[in-house]
PDB file of C-alpha atoms and ligand atoms in Angstrom:
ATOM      1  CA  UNK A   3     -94.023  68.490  -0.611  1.00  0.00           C
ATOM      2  CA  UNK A   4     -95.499  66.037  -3.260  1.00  0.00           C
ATOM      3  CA  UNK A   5     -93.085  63.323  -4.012  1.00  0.00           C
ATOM      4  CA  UNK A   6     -91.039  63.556  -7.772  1.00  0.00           C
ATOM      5  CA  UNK A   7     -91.929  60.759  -9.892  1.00  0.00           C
ATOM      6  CA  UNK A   8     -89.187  58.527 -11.440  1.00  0.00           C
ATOM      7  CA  UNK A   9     -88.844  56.207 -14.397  1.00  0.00           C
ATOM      8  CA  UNK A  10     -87.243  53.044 -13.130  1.00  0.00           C
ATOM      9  CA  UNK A  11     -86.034  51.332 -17.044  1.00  0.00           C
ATOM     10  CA  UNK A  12     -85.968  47.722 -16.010  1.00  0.00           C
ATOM     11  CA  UNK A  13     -87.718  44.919 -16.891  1.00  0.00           C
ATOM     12  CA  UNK A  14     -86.566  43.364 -14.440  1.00  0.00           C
ATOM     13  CA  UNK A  15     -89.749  42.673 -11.594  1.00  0.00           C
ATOM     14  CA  UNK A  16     -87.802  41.598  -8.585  1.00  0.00           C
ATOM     15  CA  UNK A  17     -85.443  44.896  -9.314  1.00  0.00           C
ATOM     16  CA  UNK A  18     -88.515  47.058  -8.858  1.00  0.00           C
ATOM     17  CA  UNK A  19     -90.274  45.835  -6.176  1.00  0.00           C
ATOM     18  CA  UNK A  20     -87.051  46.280  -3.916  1.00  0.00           C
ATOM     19  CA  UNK A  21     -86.597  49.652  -5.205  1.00  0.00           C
ATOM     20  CA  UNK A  22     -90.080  51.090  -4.469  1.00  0.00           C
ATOM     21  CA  UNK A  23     -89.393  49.462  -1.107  1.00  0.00           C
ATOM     22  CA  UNK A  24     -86.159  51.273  -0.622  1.00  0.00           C
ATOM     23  CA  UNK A  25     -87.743  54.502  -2.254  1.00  0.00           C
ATOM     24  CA  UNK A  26     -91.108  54.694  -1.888  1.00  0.00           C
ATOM     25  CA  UNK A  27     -91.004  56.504   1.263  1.00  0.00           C
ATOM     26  CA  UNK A  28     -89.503  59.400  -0.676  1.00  0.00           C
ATOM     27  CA  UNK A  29     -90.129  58.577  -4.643  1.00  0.00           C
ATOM     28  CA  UNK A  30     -92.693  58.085  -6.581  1.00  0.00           C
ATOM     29  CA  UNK A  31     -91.138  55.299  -8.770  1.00  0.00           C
ATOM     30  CA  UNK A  32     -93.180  54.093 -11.911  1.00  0.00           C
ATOM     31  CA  UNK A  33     -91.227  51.400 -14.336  1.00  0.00           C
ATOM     32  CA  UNK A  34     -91.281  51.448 -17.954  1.00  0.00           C
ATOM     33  CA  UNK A  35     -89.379  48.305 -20.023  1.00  0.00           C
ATOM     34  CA  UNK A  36     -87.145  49.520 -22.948  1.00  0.00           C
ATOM     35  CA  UNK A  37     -85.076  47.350 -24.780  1.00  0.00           C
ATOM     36  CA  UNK A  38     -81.609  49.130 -25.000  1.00  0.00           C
ATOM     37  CA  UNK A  39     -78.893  47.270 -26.390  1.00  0.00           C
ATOM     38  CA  UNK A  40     -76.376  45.056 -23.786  1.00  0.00           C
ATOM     39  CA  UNK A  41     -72.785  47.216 -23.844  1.00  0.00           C
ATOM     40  CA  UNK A  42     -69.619  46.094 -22.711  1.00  0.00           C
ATOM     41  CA  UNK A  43     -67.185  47.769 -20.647  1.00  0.00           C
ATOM     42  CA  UNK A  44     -66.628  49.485 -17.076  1.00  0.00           C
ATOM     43  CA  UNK A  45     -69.639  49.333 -15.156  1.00  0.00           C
ATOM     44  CA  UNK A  46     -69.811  53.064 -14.643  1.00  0.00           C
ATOM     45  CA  UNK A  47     -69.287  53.573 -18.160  1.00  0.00           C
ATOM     46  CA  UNK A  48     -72.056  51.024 -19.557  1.00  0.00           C
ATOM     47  CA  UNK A  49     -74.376  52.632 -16.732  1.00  0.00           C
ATOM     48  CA  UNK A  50     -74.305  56.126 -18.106  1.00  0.00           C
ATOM     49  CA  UNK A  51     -74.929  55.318 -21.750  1.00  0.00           C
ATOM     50  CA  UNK A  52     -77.408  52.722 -20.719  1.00  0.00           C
ATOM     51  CA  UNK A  53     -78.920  56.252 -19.015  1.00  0.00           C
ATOM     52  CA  UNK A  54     -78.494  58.489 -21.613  1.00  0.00           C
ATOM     53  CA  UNK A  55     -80.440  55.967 -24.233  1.00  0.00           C
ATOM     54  CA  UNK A  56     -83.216  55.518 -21.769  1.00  0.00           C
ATOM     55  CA  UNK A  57     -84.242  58.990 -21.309  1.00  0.00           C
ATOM     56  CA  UNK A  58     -84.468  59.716 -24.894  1.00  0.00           C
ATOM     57  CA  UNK A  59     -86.535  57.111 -25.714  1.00  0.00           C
ATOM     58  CA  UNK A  60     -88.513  57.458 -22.554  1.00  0.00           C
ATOM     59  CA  UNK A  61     -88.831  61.467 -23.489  1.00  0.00           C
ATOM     60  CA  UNK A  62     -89.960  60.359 -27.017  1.00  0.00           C
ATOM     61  CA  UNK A  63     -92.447  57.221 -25.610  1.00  0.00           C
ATOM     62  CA  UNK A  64     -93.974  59.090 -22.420  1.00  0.00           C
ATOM     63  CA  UNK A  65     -94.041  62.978 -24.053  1.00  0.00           C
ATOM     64  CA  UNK A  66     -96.817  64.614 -22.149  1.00  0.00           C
ATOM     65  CA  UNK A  67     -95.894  62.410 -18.404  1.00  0.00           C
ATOM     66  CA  UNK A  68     -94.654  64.652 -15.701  1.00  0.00           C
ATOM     67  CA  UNK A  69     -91.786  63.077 -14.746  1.00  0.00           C
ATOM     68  CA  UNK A  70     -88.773  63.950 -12.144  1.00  0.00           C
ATOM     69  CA  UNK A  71     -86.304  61.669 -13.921  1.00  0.00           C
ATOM     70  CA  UNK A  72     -84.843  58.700 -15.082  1.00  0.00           C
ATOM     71  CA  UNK A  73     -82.925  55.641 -13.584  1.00  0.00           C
ATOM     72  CA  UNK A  74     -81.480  52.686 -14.881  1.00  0.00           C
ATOM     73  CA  UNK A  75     -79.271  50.200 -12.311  1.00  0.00           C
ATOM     74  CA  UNK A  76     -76.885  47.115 -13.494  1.00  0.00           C
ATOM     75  CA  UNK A  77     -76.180  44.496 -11.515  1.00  0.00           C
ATOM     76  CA  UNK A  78     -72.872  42.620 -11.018  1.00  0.00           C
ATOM     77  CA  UNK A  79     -71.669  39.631  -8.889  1.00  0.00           C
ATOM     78  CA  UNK A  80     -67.734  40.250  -8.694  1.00  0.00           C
ATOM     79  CA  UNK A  81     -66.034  37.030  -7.356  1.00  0.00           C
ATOM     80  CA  UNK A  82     -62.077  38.265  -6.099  1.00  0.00           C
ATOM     81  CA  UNK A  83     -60.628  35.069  -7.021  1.00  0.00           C
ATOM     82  CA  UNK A  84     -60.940  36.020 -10.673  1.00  0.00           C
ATOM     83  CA  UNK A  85     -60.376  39.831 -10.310  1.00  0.00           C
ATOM     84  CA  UNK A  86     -64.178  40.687 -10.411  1.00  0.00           C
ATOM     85  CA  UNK A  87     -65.622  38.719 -12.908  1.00  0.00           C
ATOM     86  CA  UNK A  88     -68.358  37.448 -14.018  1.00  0.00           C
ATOM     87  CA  UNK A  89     -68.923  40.958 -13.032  1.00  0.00           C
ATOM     88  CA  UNK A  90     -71.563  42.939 -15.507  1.00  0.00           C
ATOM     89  CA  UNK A  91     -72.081  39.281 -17.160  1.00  0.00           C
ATOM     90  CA  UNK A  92     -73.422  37.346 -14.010  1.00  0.00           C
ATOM     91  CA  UNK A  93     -76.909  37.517 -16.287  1.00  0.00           C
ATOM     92  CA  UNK A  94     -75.022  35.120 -18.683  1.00  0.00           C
ATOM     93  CA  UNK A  95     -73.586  33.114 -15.977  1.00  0.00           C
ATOM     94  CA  UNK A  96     -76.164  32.151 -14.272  1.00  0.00           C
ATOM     95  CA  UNK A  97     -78.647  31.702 -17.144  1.00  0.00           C
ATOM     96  CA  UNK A  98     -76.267  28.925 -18.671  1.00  0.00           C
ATOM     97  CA  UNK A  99     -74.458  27.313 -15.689  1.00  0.00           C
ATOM     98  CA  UNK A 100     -77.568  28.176 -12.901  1.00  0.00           C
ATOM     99  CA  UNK A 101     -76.206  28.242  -9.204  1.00  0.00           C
ATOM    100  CA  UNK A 102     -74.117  24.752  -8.766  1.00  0.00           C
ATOM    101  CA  UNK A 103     -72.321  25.897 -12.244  1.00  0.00           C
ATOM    102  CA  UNK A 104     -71.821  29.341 -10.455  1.00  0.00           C
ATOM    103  CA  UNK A 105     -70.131  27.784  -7.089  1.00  0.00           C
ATOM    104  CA  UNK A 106     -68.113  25.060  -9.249  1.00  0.00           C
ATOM    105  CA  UNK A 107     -66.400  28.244 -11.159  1.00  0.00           C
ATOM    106  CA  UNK A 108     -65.025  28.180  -8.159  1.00  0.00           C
ATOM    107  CA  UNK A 109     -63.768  24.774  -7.300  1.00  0.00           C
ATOM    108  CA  UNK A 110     -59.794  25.433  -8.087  1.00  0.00           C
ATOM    109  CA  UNK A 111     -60.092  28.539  -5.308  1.00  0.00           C
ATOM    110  CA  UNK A 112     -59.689  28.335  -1.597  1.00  0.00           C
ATOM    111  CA  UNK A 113     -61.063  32.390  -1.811  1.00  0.00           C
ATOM    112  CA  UNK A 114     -64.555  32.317  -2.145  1.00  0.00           C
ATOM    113  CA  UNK A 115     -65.209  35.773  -1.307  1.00  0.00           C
ATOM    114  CA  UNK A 116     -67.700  38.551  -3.561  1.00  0.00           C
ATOM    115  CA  UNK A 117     -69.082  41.344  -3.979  1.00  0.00           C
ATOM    116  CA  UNK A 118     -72.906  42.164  -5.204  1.00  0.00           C
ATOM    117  CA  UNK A 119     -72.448  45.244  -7.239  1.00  0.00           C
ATOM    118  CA  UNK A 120     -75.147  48.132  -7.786  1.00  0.00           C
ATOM    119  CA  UNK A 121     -74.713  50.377 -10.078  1.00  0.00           C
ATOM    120  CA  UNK A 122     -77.205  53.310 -10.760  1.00  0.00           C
ATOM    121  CA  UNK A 123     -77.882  56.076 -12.780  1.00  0.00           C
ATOM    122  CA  UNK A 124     -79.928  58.871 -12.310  1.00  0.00           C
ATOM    123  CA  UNK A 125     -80.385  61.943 -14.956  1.00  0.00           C
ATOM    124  CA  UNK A 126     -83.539  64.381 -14.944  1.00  0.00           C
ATOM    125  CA  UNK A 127     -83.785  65.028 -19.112  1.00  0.00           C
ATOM    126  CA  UNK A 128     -81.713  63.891 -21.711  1.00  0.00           C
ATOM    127  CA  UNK A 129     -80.078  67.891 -21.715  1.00  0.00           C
ATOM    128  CA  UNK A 130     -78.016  66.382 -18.600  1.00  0.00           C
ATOM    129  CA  UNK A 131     -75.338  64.306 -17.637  1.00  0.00           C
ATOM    130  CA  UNK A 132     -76.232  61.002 -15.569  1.00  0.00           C
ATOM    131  CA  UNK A 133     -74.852  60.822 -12.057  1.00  0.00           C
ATOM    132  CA  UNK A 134     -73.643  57.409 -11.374  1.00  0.00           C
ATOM    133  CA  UNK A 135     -73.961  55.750  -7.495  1.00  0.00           C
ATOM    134  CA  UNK A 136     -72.075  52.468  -6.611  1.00  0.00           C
ATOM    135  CA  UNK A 137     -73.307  50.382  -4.219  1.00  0.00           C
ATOM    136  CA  UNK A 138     -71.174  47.353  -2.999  1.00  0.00           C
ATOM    137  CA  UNK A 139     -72.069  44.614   0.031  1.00  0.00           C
ATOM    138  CA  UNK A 140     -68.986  41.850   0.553  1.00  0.00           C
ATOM    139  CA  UNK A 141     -70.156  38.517   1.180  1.00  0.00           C
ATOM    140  CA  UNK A 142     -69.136  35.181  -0.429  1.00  0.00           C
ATOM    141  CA  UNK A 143     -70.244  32.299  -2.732  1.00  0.00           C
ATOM    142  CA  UNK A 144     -71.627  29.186  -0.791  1.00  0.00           C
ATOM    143  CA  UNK A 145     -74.224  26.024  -1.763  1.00  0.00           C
ATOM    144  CA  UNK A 146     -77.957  27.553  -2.630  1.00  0.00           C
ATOM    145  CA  UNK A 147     -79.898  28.367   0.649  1.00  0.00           C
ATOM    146  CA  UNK A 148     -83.547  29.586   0.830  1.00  0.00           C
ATOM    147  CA  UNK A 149     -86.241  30.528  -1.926  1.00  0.00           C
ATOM    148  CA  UNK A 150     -85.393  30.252  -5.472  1.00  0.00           C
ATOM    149  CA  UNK A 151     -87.304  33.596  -6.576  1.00  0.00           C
ATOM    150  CA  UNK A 152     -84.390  35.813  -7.087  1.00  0.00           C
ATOM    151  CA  UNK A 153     -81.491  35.376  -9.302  1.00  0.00           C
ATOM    152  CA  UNK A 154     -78.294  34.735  -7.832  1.00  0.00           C
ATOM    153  CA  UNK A 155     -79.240  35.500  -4.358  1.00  0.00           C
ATOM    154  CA  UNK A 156     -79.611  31.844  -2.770  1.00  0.00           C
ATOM    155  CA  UNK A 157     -75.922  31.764  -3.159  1.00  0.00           C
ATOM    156  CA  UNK A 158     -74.710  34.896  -1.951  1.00  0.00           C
ATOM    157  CA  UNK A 159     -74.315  35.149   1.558  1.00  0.00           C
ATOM    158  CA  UNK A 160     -73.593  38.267   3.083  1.00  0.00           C
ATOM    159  CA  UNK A 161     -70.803  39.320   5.263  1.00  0.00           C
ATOM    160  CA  UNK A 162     -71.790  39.055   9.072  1.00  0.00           C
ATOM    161  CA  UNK A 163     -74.668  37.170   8.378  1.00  0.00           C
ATOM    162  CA  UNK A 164     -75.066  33.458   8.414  1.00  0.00           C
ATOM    163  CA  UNK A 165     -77.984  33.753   6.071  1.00  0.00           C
ATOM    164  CA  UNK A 166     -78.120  33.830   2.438  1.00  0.00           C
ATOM    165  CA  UNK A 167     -79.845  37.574   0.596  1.00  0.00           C
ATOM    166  CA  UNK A 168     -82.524  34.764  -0.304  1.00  0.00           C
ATOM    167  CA  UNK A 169     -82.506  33.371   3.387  1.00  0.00           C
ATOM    168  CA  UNK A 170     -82.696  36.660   4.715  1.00  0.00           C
ATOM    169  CA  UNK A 171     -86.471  38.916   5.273  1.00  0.00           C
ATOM    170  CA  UNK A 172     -86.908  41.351   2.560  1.00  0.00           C
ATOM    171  CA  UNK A 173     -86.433  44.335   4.798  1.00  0.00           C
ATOM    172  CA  UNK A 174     -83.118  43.184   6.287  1.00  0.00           C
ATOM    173  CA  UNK A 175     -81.872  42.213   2.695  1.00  0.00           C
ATOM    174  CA  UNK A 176     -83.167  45.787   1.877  1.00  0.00           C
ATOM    175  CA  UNK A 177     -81.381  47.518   4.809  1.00  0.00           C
ATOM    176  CA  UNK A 178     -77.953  45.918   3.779  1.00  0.00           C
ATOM    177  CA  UNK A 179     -77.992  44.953  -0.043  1.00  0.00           C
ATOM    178  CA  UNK A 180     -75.648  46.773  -3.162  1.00  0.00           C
ATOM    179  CA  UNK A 181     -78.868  48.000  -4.449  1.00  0.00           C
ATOM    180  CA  UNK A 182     -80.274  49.833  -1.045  1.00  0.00           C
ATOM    181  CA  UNK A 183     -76.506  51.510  -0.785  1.00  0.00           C
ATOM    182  CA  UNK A 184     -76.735  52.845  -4.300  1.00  0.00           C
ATOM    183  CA  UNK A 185     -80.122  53.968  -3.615  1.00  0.00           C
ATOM    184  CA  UNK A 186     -79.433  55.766  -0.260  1.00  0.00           C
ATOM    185  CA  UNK A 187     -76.596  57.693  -1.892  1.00  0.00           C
ATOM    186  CA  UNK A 188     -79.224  58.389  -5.053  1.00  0.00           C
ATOM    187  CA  UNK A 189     -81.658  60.008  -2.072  1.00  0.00           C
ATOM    188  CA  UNK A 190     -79.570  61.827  -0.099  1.00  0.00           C
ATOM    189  CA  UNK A 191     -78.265  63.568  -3.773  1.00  0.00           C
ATOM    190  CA  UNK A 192     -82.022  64.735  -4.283  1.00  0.00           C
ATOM    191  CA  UNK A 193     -82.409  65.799  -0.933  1.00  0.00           C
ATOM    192  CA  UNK A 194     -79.038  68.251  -1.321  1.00  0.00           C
ATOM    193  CA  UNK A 195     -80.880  69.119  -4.490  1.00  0.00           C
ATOM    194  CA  UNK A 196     -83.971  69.708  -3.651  1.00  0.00           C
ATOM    195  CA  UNK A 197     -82.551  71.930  -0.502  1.00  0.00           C
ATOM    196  CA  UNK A 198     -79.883  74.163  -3.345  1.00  0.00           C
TER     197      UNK A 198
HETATM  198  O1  LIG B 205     -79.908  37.358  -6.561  1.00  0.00           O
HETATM  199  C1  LIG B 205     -79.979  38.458  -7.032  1.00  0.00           C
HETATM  200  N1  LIG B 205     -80.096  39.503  -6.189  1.00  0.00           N
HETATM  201  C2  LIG B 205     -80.156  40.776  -6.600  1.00  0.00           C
HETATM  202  O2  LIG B 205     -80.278  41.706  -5.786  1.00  0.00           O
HETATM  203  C3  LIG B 205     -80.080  40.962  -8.006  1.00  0.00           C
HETATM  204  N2  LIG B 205     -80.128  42.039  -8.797  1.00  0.00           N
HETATM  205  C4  LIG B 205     -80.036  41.612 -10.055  1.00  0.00           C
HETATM  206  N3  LIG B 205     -79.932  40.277 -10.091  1.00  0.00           N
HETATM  207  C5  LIG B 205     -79.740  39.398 -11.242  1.00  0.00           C
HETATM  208  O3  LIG B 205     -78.414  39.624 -11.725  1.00  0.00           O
HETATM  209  C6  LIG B 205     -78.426  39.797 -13.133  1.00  0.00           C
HETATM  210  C7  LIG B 205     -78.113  41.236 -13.355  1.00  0.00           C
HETATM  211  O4  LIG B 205     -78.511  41.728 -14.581  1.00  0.00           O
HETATM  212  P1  LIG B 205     -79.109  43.163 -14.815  1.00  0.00           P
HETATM  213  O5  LIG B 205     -78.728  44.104 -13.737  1.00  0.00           O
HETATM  214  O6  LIG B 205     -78.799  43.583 -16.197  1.00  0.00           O
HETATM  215  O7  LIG B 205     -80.691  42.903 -14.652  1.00  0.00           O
HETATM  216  P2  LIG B 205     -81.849  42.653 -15.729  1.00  0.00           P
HETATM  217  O8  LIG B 205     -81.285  42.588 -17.110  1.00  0.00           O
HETATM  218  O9  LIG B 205     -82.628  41.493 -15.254  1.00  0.00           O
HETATM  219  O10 LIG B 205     -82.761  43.936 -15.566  1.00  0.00           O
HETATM  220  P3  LIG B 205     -82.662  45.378 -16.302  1.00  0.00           P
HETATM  221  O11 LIG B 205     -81.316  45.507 -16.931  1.00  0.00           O
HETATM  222  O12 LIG B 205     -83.784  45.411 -17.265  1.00  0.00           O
HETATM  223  O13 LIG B 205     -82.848  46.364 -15.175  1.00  0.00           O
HETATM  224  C8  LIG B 205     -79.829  39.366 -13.564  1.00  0.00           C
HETATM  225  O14 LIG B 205     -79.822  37.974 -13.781  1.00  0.00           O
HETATM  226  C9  LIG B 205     -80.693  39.711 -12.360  1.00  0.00           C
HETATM  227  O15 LIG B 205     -81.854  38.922 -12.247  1.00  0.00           O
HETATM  228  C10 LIG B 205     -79.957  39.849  -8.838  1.00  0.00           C
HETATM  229  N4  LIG B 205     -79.910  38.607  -8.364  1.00  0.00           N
HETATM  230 MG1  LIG B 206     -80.056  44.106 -17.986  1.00  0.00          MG
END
């Protein structure tokens, strides 16, 4: 069966490569940068209308491309000290206070613990509703570790590993991280699909 092609709205490199390495057994996944306005709220809720806005336009700017779909995914970095946040603002966070400013938010805490957040949204034409997929992967905040090539992730380090996401291989960060849950959840809903 020839493999459905899906928009991937990010413009976000690192974001991409990991998800045509999570995917691209299965997906054709081809990434197209629109700038949608930043909306606040629940994560679910800012993922679907983050969705809905990026299939229009990408309807309207690739008219004529097959395509199987759309996707857009949001980040998050939830520390539990202060009841999830910075949350859906960790871009923010770490673009003023970098990764010592991240760890010294949390100076006053003995809980270090987090959670890296996925969340994705998949809808075939703008006629439909997104589905929404959460990924989560527990870990907690320590010192930066490893190569600096990937937001947040020298500081995150994993539950059950005593390496840091930017410590760890690709492929094992891409066999445990938020984004490859939210993905394998995304794939197994277009296998039931594609089965109906
Ligand atoms: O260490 C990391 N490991 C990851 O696995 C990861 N995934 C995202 N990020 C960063 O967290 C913020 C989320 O923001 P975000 O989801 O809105 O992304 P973005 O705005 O860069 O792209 P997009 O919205 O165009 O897709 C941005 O600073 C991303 O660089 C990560 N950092
Ligand atoms: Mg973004």
């Amino acid at each position: 069966m020839q493999k459905r092609t899906v928009v991937f709205v990010t413009g976000n490199a690192n974001k991409l490569r990991e998800v045509q390495q999570i995917c691209g057994e299965t997906l054709n996944v081809i990434s197209h940068s629109v700038d949608l306005p930043e909306l606040q709220g629940e994560v679910e809720d800012i993922s679907k209308e983050k969705c809905k806005l990026a299939v229009k336009e990408i309807e309207r700017e690739l008219s004529g491309t097959s395509i199987d779909g759309v996707i857009v995914e949001d980040t998050s970095l939830c520390y539990n000290a202060l009841g999830g946040l910075p949350g859906p603002y960790i871009k923010w966070f770490l673009d003023k206070t970098g990764h010592d400013g991240l760890n010294k938010i949390l100076a006053g805490y003995e809980d270090k613990s987090a959670y890296a957040l996925c969340t994705l949204s998949f809808v075939k034409s703008s006629k439909d509703e997104p589905n929404v997929f959460l990924g989560k992967t527990h870990g907690k905040i320590v010192p930066a570790r490893g190569p600096n090539s990937f937001g947040w992730d020298p500081i995150f380090l994993p539950d059950g590993f005593d390496k840091t996401y930017a410590e760890l291989d690709k492929d094992t960060k891409n066999s445990i991280s938020h984004r490859y849950r939210a993905f394998e959840q995304l794939l197994s809903f277009l296998q039931i699909e594609q089965t109906k």
